[in-house]
Amino acid sequence: MHPEVLAMLRVAVVASPPVSMFNLAIPELLFNKVEIDGRPGYEVVICAPDPGSVPTTGTLGLHVPHGLEVMRAADTVIVAGTGEPFSPHPRVLDALREAADAGVRIASLCTGAFSLAQAGLLKGRKATTYWAHADELRRRHPDIEVQGDVLYAQDGQFLTSSGYAAGIDLCLHVIRTDYGAAVANTVARLALVAPVRPGGQTQFIQTPLPPERGTVCADTRGWAMRNLDKPLTLTDLARHAGVSVRTLTRRFHAESGVSPLQWLLHQRIERAKELLETTTLPMDQVATACGLGTADSLRTHLTRRTGLTPSAYRAQFSRHGTGAGAVTSSLA
């Protein structure tokens, strides 16, 4: 949809009781804080099958003033996770089918995938959900290709995420799809979450980065992010961390789910995408700035990851010179 988005996009978030307050907070936190040229990039509206007081999975009370009719004006519909995923509300299912028929992008967070499945939207498609319920999703819907080991999955207009913080990754992916890597990465940095992580499914992403599970190597990861333009080696990373290469590799994999060099390559490619979108730097300077060395190396890695050459990626996603102006985001 980017680089030119002419109107504010509307996101309808469905709160199916008892709704997860954590799930419900993620879209508002991320989408509502995106600004393009000083204007909101999104309008987020929470809705429920029965407006008013909506039960939650915790002790907090929730009042939702809007009914499901707001989904008809939405560009994206997100079904938040619920404590009762196996019996979705019939009106939610009908509204989801109507939105799907209208071509609306539909996503689920955590156990919300069961609503999409029950509505028949995921038949023959790839999908995921909270890992503890992945087997149940397979059992109830054997016609779905359940991917239980990814952060999120996209198949056509439908997106599903696994549990908890993976919903952040899915929402950042949507922001990136709409407004580009620079906006999504800015939101991620300001939200103090990991940079945009691929979920492992769409044509522009192939290898997911699992959720980070520790902080021992956090300082070294931050240092590496600030020095991507340098030819960092395993020895450099280990020296910064004050450990041996073997210890670094073991700890890094335990925390990040990938080897240090796999993580580093992923960050270099993400930086290259951002530079291609937001600058007019020549390809050799982009390659140098993100640490990929040469224009040929940049071309090889970007084509392998996205299916596009650097020039094709810039032509499709560049925000420079499109009239979009400076992109700003805040999470204050």
PDB file of N, CA, C and O in Angstrom, residues 59-119:
ATOM      1  N   THR A  59      -8.795  -9.131  35.995  1.00  0.00           N
ATOM      2  CA  THR A  59      -9.678  -8.509  36.983  1.00  0.00           C
ATOM      3  C   THR A  59     -10.136  -7.113  36.574  1.00  0.00           C
ATOM      4  O   THR A  59     -11.002  -6.539  37.216  1.00  0.00           O
ATOM      5  N   LEU A  60      -9.542  -6.565  35.505  1.00  0.00           N
ATOM      6  CA  LEU A  60      -9.914  -5.225  35.075  1.00  0.00           C
ATOM      7  C   LEU A  60     -11.254  -5.224  34.342  1.00  0.00           C
ATOM      8  O   LEU A  60     -11.572  -6.165  33.605  1.00  0.00           O
ATOM      9  N   GLY A  61     -12.012  -4.157  34.542  1.00  0.00           N
ATOM     10  CA  GLY A  61     -13.254  -4.000  33.805  1.00  0.00           C
ATOM     11  C   GLY A  61     -12.994  -3.328  32.467  1.00  0.00           C
ATOM     12  O   GLY A  61     -11.993  -2.645  32.282  1.00  0.00           O
ATOM     13  N   LEU A  62     -13.901  -3.503  31.523  1.00  0.00           N
ATOM     14  CA  LEU A  62     -13.731  -2.930  30.186  1.00  0.00           C
ATOM     15  C   LEU A  62     -15.083  -2.473  29.661  1.00  0.00           C
ATOM     16  O   LEU A  62     -16.062  -3.219  29.711  1.00  0.00           O
ATOM     17  N   HIS A  63     -15.110  -1.248  29.128  1.00  0.00           N
ATOM     18  CA  HIS A  63     -16.316  -0.736  28.490  1.00  0.00           C
ATOM     19  C   HIS A  63     -16.013  -0.478  27.021  1.00  0.00           C
ATOM     20  O   HIS A  63     -15.099   0.281  26.689  1.00  0.00           O
ATOM     21  N   VAL A  64     -16.768  -1.128  26.132  1.00  0.00           N
ATOM     22  CA  VAL A  64     -16.587  -0.975  24.685  1.00  0.00           C
ATOM     23  C   VAL A  64     -17.852  -0.344  24.111  1.00  0.00           C
ATOM     24  O   VAL A  64     -18.919  -0.970  24.142  1.00  0.00           O
ATOM     25  N   PRO A  65     -17.763   0.875  23.582  1.00  0.00           N
ATOM     26  CA  PRO A  65     -18.982   1.560  23.128  1.00  0.00           C
ATOM     27  C   PRO A  65     -19.469   1.158  21.750  1.00  0.00           C
ATOM     28  O   PRO A  65     -20.606   1.458  21.392  1.00  0.00           O
ATOM     29  N   HIS A  66     -18.618   0.481  20.964  1.00  0.00           N
ATOM     30  CA  HIS A  66     -18.974   0.209  19.564  1.00  0.00           C
ATOM     31  C   HIS A  66     -19.340  -1.258  19.330  1.00  0.00           C
ATOM     32  O   HIS A  66     -18.742  -2.161  19.905  1.00  0.00           O
ATOM     33  N   GLY A  67     -20.296  -1.457  18.436  1.00  0.00           N
ATOM     34  CA  GLY A  67     -20.667  -2.798  18.011  1.00  0.00           C
ATOM     35  C   GLY A  67     -19.899  -3.206  16.765  1.00  0.00           C
ATOM     36  O   GLY A  67     -19.085  -2.449  16.220  1.00  0.00           O
ATOM     37  N   LEU A  68     -20.190  -4.398  16.269  1.00  0.00           N
ATOM     38  CA  LEU A  68     -19.448  -4.954  15.146  1.00  0.00           C
ATOM     39  C   LEU A  68     -19.697  -4.229  13.831  1.00  0.00           C
ATOM     40  O   LEU A  68     -18.969  -4.454  12.858  1.00  0.00           O
ATOM     41  N   GLU A  69     -20.667  -3.339  13.789  1.00  0.00           N
ATOM     42  CA  GLU A  69     -20.957  -2.628  12.541  1.00  0.00           C
ATOM     43  C   GLU A  69     -19.780  -1.753  12.100  1.00  0.00           C
ATOM     44  O   GLU A  69     -19.648  -1.437  10.906  1.00  0.00           O
ATOM     45  N   VAL A  70     -18.885  -1.383  13.034  1.00  0.00           N
ATOM     46  CA  VAL A  70     -17.738  -0.547  12.647  1.00  0.00           C
ATOM     47  C   VAL A  70     -16.770  -1.309  11.747  1.00  0.00           C
ATOM     48  O   VAL A  70     -15.953  -0.695  11.046  1.00  0.00           O
ATOM     49  N   MET A  71     -16.865  -2.629  11.746  1.00  0.00           N
ATOM     50  CA  MET A  71     -15.991  -3.423  10.888  1.00  0.00           C
ATOM     51  C   MET A  71     -16.245  -3.141   9.415  1.00  0.00           C
ATOM     52  O   MET A  71     -15.351  -3.325   8.581  1.00  0.00           O
ATOM     53  N   ARG A  72     -17.437  -2.690   9.069  1.00  0.00           N
ATOM     54  CA  ARG A  72     -17.767  -2.457   7.663  1.00  0.00           C
ATOM     55  C   ARG A  72     -16.957  -1.315   7.061  1.00  0.00           C
ATOM     56  O   ARG A  72     -16.784  -1.253   5.838  1.00  0.00           O
ATOM     57  N   ALA A  73     -16.473  -0.394   7.905  1.00  0.00           N
ATOM     58  CA  ALA A  73     -15.702   0.742   7.402  1.00  0.00           C
ATOM     59  C   ALA A  73     -14.208   0.548   7.622  1.00  0.00           C
ATOM     60  O   ALA A  73     -13.428   1.475   7.397  1.00  0.00           O
ATOM     61  N   ALA A  74     -13.794  -0.652   8.038  1.00  0.00           N
ATOM     62  CA  ALA A  74     -12.393  -0.888   8.386  1.00  0.00           C
ATOM     63  C   ALA A  74     -11.571  -1.322   7.184  1.00  0.00           C
ATOM     64  O   ALA A  74     -12.057  -2.005   6.285  1.00  0.00           O
ATOM     65  N   ASP A  75     -10.302  -0.914   7.193  1.00  0.00           N
ATOM     66  CA  ASP A  75      -9.338  -1.420   6.224  1.00  0.00           C
ATOM     67  C   ASP A  75      -8.688  -2.698   6.743  1.00  0.00           C
ATOM     68  O   ASP A  75      -8.274  -3.557   5.964  1.00  0.00           O
ATOM     69  N   THR A  76      -8.573  -2.791   8.064  1.00  0.00           N
ATOM     70  CA  THR A  76      -8.008  -3.968   8.719  1.00  0.00           C
ATOM     71  C   THR A  76      -8.865  -4.324   9.915  1.00  0.00           C
ATOM     72  O   THR A  76      -9.270  -3.439  10.685  1.00  0.00           O
ATOM     73  N   VAL A  77      -9.138  -5.613  10.086  1.00  0.00           N
ATOM     74  CA  VAL A  77      -9.853  -6.115  11.255  1.00  0.00           C
ATOM     75  C   VAL A  77      -8.905  -7.028  12.030  1.00  0.00           C
ATOM     76  O   VAL A  77      -8.259  -7.897  11.437  1.00  0.00           O
ATOM     77  N   ILE A  78      -8.803  -6.808  13.327  1.00  0.00           N
ATOM     78  CA  ILE A  78      -7.949  -7.635  14.177  1.00  0.00           C
ATOM     79  C   ILE A  78      -8.798  -8.246  15.281  1.00  0.00           C
ATOM     80  O   ILE A  78      -9.482  -7.527  16.016  1.00  0.00           O
ATOM     81  N   VAL A  79      -8.760  -9.569  15.395  1.00  0.00           N
ATOM     82  CA  VAL A  79      -9.493 -10.271  16.443  1.00  0.00           C
ATOM     83  C   VAL A  79      -8.531 -10.546  17.581  1.00  0.00           C
ATOM     84  O   VAL A  79      -7.551 -11.292  17.424  1.00  0.00           O
ATOM     85  N   ALA A  80      -8.773  -9.929  18.719  1.00  0.00           N
ATOM     86  CA  ALA A  80      -7.903 -10.123  19.877  1.00  0.00           C
ATOM     87  C   ALA A  80      -8.124 -11.503  20.489  1.00  0.00           C
ATOM     88  O   ALA A  80      -9.171 -12.133  20.289  1.00  0.00           O
ATOM     89  N   GLY A  81      -7.141 -11.970  21.243  1.00  0.00           N
ATOM     90  CA  GLY A  81      -7.252 -13.260  21.910  1.00  0.00           C
ATOM     91  C   GLY A  81      -8.336 -13.257  22.971  1.00  0.00           C
ATOM     92  O   GLY A  81      -8.682 -12.215  23.545  1.00  0.00           O
ATOM     93  N   THR A  82      -8.869 -14.411  23.242  1.00  0.00           N
ATOM     94  CA  THR A  82      -9.957 -14.553  24.204  1.00  0.00           C
ATOM     95  C   THR A  82      -9.720 -15.773  25.081  1.00  0.00           C
ATOM     96  O   THR A  82      -9.043 -16.722  24.672  1.00  0.00           O
ATOM     97  N   GLY A  83     -10.296 -15.732  26.268  1.00  0.00           N
ATOM     98  CA  GLY A  83     -10.177 -16.862  27.176  1.00  0.00           C
ATOM     99  C   GLY A  83     -11.089 -18.012  26.820  1.00  0.00           C
ATOM    100  O   GLY A  83     -10.981 -19.097  27.400  1.00  0.00           O
ATOM    101  N   GLU A  84     -12.008 -17.797  25.876  1.00  0.00           N
ATOM    102  CA  GLU A  84     -12.916 -18.856  25.423  1.00  0.00           C
ATOM    103  C   GLU A  84     -12.826 -18.957  23.900  1.00  0.00           C
ATOM    104  O   GLU A  84     -13.763 -18.603  23.174  1.00  0.00           O
ATOM    105  N   PRO A  85     -11.708 -19.452  23.395  1.00  0.00           N
ATOM    106  CA  PRO A  85     -11.478 -19.421  21.941  1.00  0.00           C
ATOM    107  C   PRO A  85     -12.285 -20.430  21.148  1.00  0.00           C
ATOM    108  O   PRO A  85     -12.458 -20.262  19.938  1.00  0.00           O
ATOM    109  N   PHE A  86     -12.778 -21.489  21.807  1.00  0.00           N
ATOM    110  CA  PHE A  86     -13.375 -22.595  21.049  1.00  0.00           C
ATOM    111  C   PHE A  86     -14.856 -22.399  20.743  1.00  0.00           C
ATOM    112  O   PHE A  86     -15.457 -23.224  20.058  1.00  0.00           O
ATOM    113  N   SER A  87     -15.440 -21.324  21.253  1.00  0.00           N
ATOM    114  CA  SER A  87     -16.863 -21.070  20.960  1.00  0.00           C
ATOM    115  C   SER A  87     -17.056 -19.596  20.629  1.00  0.00           C
ATOM    116  O   SER A  87     -17.658 -18.843  21.392  1.00  0.00           O
ATOM    117  N   PRO A  88     -16.530 -19.155  19.480  1.00  0.00           N
ATOM    118  CA  PRO A  88     -16.656 -17.739  19.111  1.00  0.00           C
ATOM    119  C   PRO A  88     -18.107 -17.322  18.924  1.00  0.00           C
ATOM    120  O   PRO A  88     -18.959 -18.135  18.550  1.00  0.00           O
ATOM    121  N   HIS A  89     -18.369 -16.066  19.164  1.00  0.00           N
ATOM    122  CA  HIS A  89     -19.729 -15.528  19.064  1.00  0.00           C
ATOM    123  C   HIS A  89     -20.201 -15.614  17.611  1.00  0.00           C
ATOM    124  O   HIS A  89     -19.472 -15.226  16.691  1.00  0.00           O
ATOM    125  N   PRO A  90     -21.418 -16.109  17.380  1.00  0.00           N
ATOM    126  CA  PRO A  90     -21.929 -16.236  16.002  1.00  0.00           C
ATOM    127  C   PRO A  90     -21.913 -14.923  15.236  1.00  0.00           C
ATOM    128  O   PRO A  90     -21.637 -14.898  14.027  1.00  0.00           O
ATOM    129  N   ARG A  91     -22.195 -13.795  15.916  1.00  0.00           N
ATOM    130  CA  ARG A  91     -22.200 -12.519  15.194  1.00  0.00           C
ATOM    131  C   ARG A  91     -20.794 -12.104  14.786  1.00  0.00           C
ATOM    132  O   ARG A  91     -20.615 -11.431  13.761  1.00  0.00           O
ATOM    133  N   VAL A  92     -19.800 -12.488  15.587  1.00  0.00           N
ATOM    134  CA  VAL A  92     -18.412 -12.217  15.203  1.00  0.00           C
ATOM    135  C   VAL A  92     -18.062 -12.997  13.938  1.00  0.00           C
ATOM    136  O   VAL A  92     -17.442 -12.475  13.009  1.00  0.00           O
ATOM    137  N   LEU A  93     -18.483 -14.252  13.883  1.00  0.00           N
ATOM    138  CA  LEU A  93     -18.202 -15.079  12.709  1.00  0.00           C
ATOM    139  C   LEU A  93     -18.857 -14.500  11.459  1.00  0.00           C
ATOM    140  O   LEU A  93     -18.228 -14.428  10.389  1.00  0.00           O
ATOM    141  N   ASP A  94     -20.111 -14.067  11.583  1.00  0.00           N
ATOM    142  CA  ASP A  94     -20.811 -13.485  10.434  1.00  0.00           C
ATOM    143  C   ASP A  94     -20.113 -12.205   9.970  1.00  0.00           C
ATOM    144  O   ASP A  94     -19.962 -11.967   8.763  1.00  0.00           O
ATOM    145  N   ALA A  95     -19.694 -11.375  10.932  1.00  0.00           N
ATOM    146  CA  ALA A  95     -19.036 -10.116  10.583  1.00  0.00           C
ATOM    147  C   ALA A  95     -17.686 -10.362   9.919  1.00  0.00           C
ATOM    148  O   ALA A  95     -17.288  -9.643   8.993  1.00  0.00           O
ATOM    149  N   LEU A  96     -16.977 -11.392  10.369  1.00  0.00           N
ATOM    150  CA  LEU A  96     -15.697 -11.726   9.755  1.00  0.00           C
ATOM    151  C   LEU A  96     -15.888 -12.211   8.327  1.00  0.00           C
ATOM    152  O   LEU A  96     -15.109 -11.842   7.434  1.00  0.00           O
ATOM    153  N   ARG A  97     -16.884 -13.031   8.101  1.00  0.00           N
ATOM    154  CA  ARG A  97     -17.150 -13.507   6.732  1.00  0.00           C
ATOM    155  C   ARG A  97     -17.505 -12.337   5.813  1.00  0.00           C
ATOM    156  O   ARG A  97     -17.065 -12.268   4.658  1.00  0.00           O
ATOM    157  N   GLU A  98     -18.319 -11.403   6.328  1.00  0.00           N
ATOM    158  CA  GLU A  98     -18.698 -10.235   5.531  1.00  0.00           C
ATOM    159  C   GLU A  98     -17.463  -9.400   5.189  1.00  0.00           C
ATOM    160  O   GLU A  98     -17.298  -8.941   4.046  1.00  0.00           O
ATOM    161  N   ALA A  99     -16.582  -9.199   6.173  1.00  0.00           N
ATOM    162  CA  ALA A  99     -15.369  -8.419   5.934  1.00  0.00           C
ATOM    163  C   ALA A  99     -14.457  -9.117   4.930  1.00  0.00           C
ATOM    164  O   ALA A  99     -13.862  -8.482   4.061  1.00  0.00           O
ATOM    165  N   ALA A 100     -14.353 -10.437   5.059  1.00  0.00           N
ATOM    166  CA  ALA A 100     -13.513 -11.199   4.127  1.00  0.00           C
ATOM    167  C   ALA A 100     -14.044 -11.088   2.707  1.00  0.00           C
ATOM    168  O   ALA A 100     -13.273 -10.901   1.755  1.00  0.00           O
ATOM    169  N   ASP A 101     -15.341 -11.176   2.549  1.00  0.00           N
ATOM    170  CA  ASP A 101     -15.941 -11.067   1.222  1.00  0.00           C
ATOM    171  C   ASP A 101     -15.694  -9.688   0.613  1.00  0.00           C
ATOM    172  O   ASP A 101     -15.614  -9.546  -0.615  1.00  0.00           O
ATOM    173  N   ALA A 102     -15.542  -8.679   1.489  1.00  0.00           N
ATOM    174  CA  ALA A 102     -15.297  -7.313   1.012  1.00  0.00           C
ATOM    175  C   ALA A 102     -13.819  -7.061   0.746  1.00  0.00           C
ATOM    176  O   ALA A 102     -13.449  -5.954   0.335  1.00  0.00           O
ATOM    177  N   GLY A 103     -12.982  -8.067   0.984  1.00  0.00           N
ATOM    178  CA  GLY A 103     -11.555  -7.924   0.716  1.00  0.00           C
ATOM    179  C   GLY A 103     -10.760  -7.251   1.819  1.00  0.00           C
ATOM    180  O   GLY A 103      -9.619  -6.840   1.604  1.00  0.00           O
ATOM    181  N   VAL A 104     -11.344  -7.124   3.007  1.00  0.00           N
ATOM    182  CA  VAL A 104     -10.671  -6.482   4.127  1.00  0.00           C
ATOM    183  C   VAL A 104      -9.530  -7.374   4.630  1.00  0.00           C
ATOM    184  O   VAL A 104      -9.659  -8.601   4.660  1.00  0.00           O
ATOM    185  N   ARG A 105      -8.436  -6.765   5.029  1.00  0.00           N
ATOM    186  CA  ARG A 105      -7.346  -7.520   5.651  1.00  0.00           C
ATOM    187  C   ARG A 105      -7.789  -7.906   7.060  1.00  0.00           C
ATOM    188  O   ARG A 105      -8.226  -7.064   7.849  1.00  0.00           O
ATOM    189  N   ILE A 106      -7.670  -9.201   7.386  1.00  0.00           N
ATOM    190  CA  ILE A 106      -8.153  -9.703   8.663  1.00  0.00           C
ATOM    191  C   ILE A 106      -7.014 -10.403   9.385  1.00  0.00           C
ATOM    192  O   ILE A 106      -6.330 -11.254   8.812  1.00  0.00           O
ATOM    193  N   ALA A 107      -6.817 -10.043  10.645  1.00  0.00           N
ATOM    194  CA  ALA A 107      -5.731 -10.618  11.441  1.00  0.00           C
ATOM    195  C   ALA A 107      -6.269 -11.096  12.779  1.00  0.00           C
ATOM    196  O   ALA A 107      -7.334 -10.674  13.239  1.00  0.00           O
ATOM    197  N   SER A 108      -5.516 -11.981  13.395  1.00  0.00           N
ATOM    198  CA  SER A 108      -5.858 -12.437  14.737  1.00  0.00           C
ATOM    199  C   SER A 108      -4.620 -12.413  15.601  1.00  0.00           C
ATOM    200  O   SER A 108      -3.498 -12.606  15.120  1.00  0.00           O
ATOM    201  N   LEU A 109      -4.825 -12.162  16.885  1.00  0.00           N
ATOM    202  CA  LEU A 109      -3.762 -12.231  17.867  1.00  0.00           C
ATOM    203  C   LEU A 109      -4.029 -13.415  18.774  1.00  0.00           C
ATOM    204  O   LEU A 109      -5.143 -13.599  19.269  1.00  0.00           O
ATOM    205  N   CYS A 110      -3.008 -14.253  18.972  1.00  0.00           N
ATOM    206  CA  CYS A 110      -3.094 -15.366  19.910  1.00  0.00           C
ATOM    207  C   CYS A 110      -4.274 -16.288  19.559  1.00  0.00           C
ATOM    208  O   CYS A 110      -4.391 -16.764  18.438  1.00  0.00           O
ATOM    209  N   THR A 111      -5.175 -16.512  20.525  1.00  0.00           N
ATOM    210  CA  THR A 111      -6.279 -17.451  20.318  1.00  0.00           C
ATOM    211  C   THR A 111      -7.374 -16.907  19.407  1.00  0.00           C
ATOM    212  O   THR A 111      -8.332 -17.624  19.092  1.00  0.00           O
ATOM    213  N   GLY A 112      -7.251 -15.662  18.968  1.00  0.00           N
ATOM    214  CA  GLY A 112      -8.222 -15.129  18.018  1.00  0.00           C
ATOM    215  C   GLY A 112      -8.262 -15.909  16.721  1.00  0.00           C
ATOM    216  O   GLY A 112      -9.236 -15.813  15.963  1.00  0.00           O
ATOM    217  N   ALA A 113      -7.201 -16.692  16.456  1.00  0.00           N
ATOM    218  CA  ALA A 113      -7.164 -17.497  15.229  1.00  0.00           C
ATOM    219  C   ALA A 113      -8.325 -18.477  15.158  1.00  0.00           C
ATOM    220  O   ALA A 113      -8.774 -18.836  14.057  1.00  0.00           O
ATOM    221  N   PHE A 114      -8.825 -18.933  16.303  1.00  0.00           N
ATOM    222  CA  PHE A 114      -9.934 -19.882  16.284  1.00  0.00           C
ATOM    223  C   PHE A 114     -11.200 -19.255  15.702  1.00  0.00           C
ATOM    224  O   PHE A 114     -12.012 -19.948  15.089  1.00  0.00           O
ATOM    225  N   SER A 115     -11.375 -17.949  15.885  1.00  0.00           N
ATOM    226  CA  SER A 115     -12.536 -17.267  15.284  1.00  0.00           C
ATOM    227  C   SER A 115     -12.416 -17.249  13.772  1.00  0.00           C
ATOM    228  O   SER A 115     -13.384 -17.517  13.051  1.00  0.00           O
ATOM    229  N   LEU A 116     -11.212 -16.944  13.263  1.00  0.00           N
ATOM    230  CA  LEU A 116     -11.009 -16.954  11.822  1.00  0.00           C
ATOM    231  C   LEU A 116     -11.214 -18.352  11.261  1.00  0.00           C
ATOM    232  O   LEU A 116     -11.814 -18.533  10.195  1.00  0.00           O
ATOM    233  N   ALA A 117     -10.726 -19.350  12.002  1.00  0.00           N
ATOM    234  CA  ALA A 117     -10.868 -20.735  11.547  1.00  0.00           C
ATOM    235  C   ALA A 117     -12.330 -21.158  11.532  1.00  0.00           C
ATOM    236  O   ALA A 117     -12.813 -21.770  10.567  1.00  0.00           O
ATOM    237  N   GLN A 118     -13.067 -20.832  12.604  1.00  0.00           N
ATOM    238  CA  GLN A 118     -14.463 -21.220  12.697  1.00  0.00           C
ATOM    239  C   GLN A 118     -15.304 -20.519  11.642  1.00  0.00           C
ATOM    240  O   GLN A 118     -16.302 -21.076  11.153  1.00  0.00           O
ATOM    241  N   ALA A 119     -14.871 -19.322  11.241  1.00  0.00           N
ATOM    242  CA  ALA A 119     -15.588 -18.602  10.188  1.00  0.00           C
ATOM    243  C   ALA A 119     -15.289 -19.166   8.806  1.00  0.00           C
ATOM    244  O   ALA A 119     -15.884 -18.739   7.814  1.00  0.00           O
TER     245      ALA A 119
END
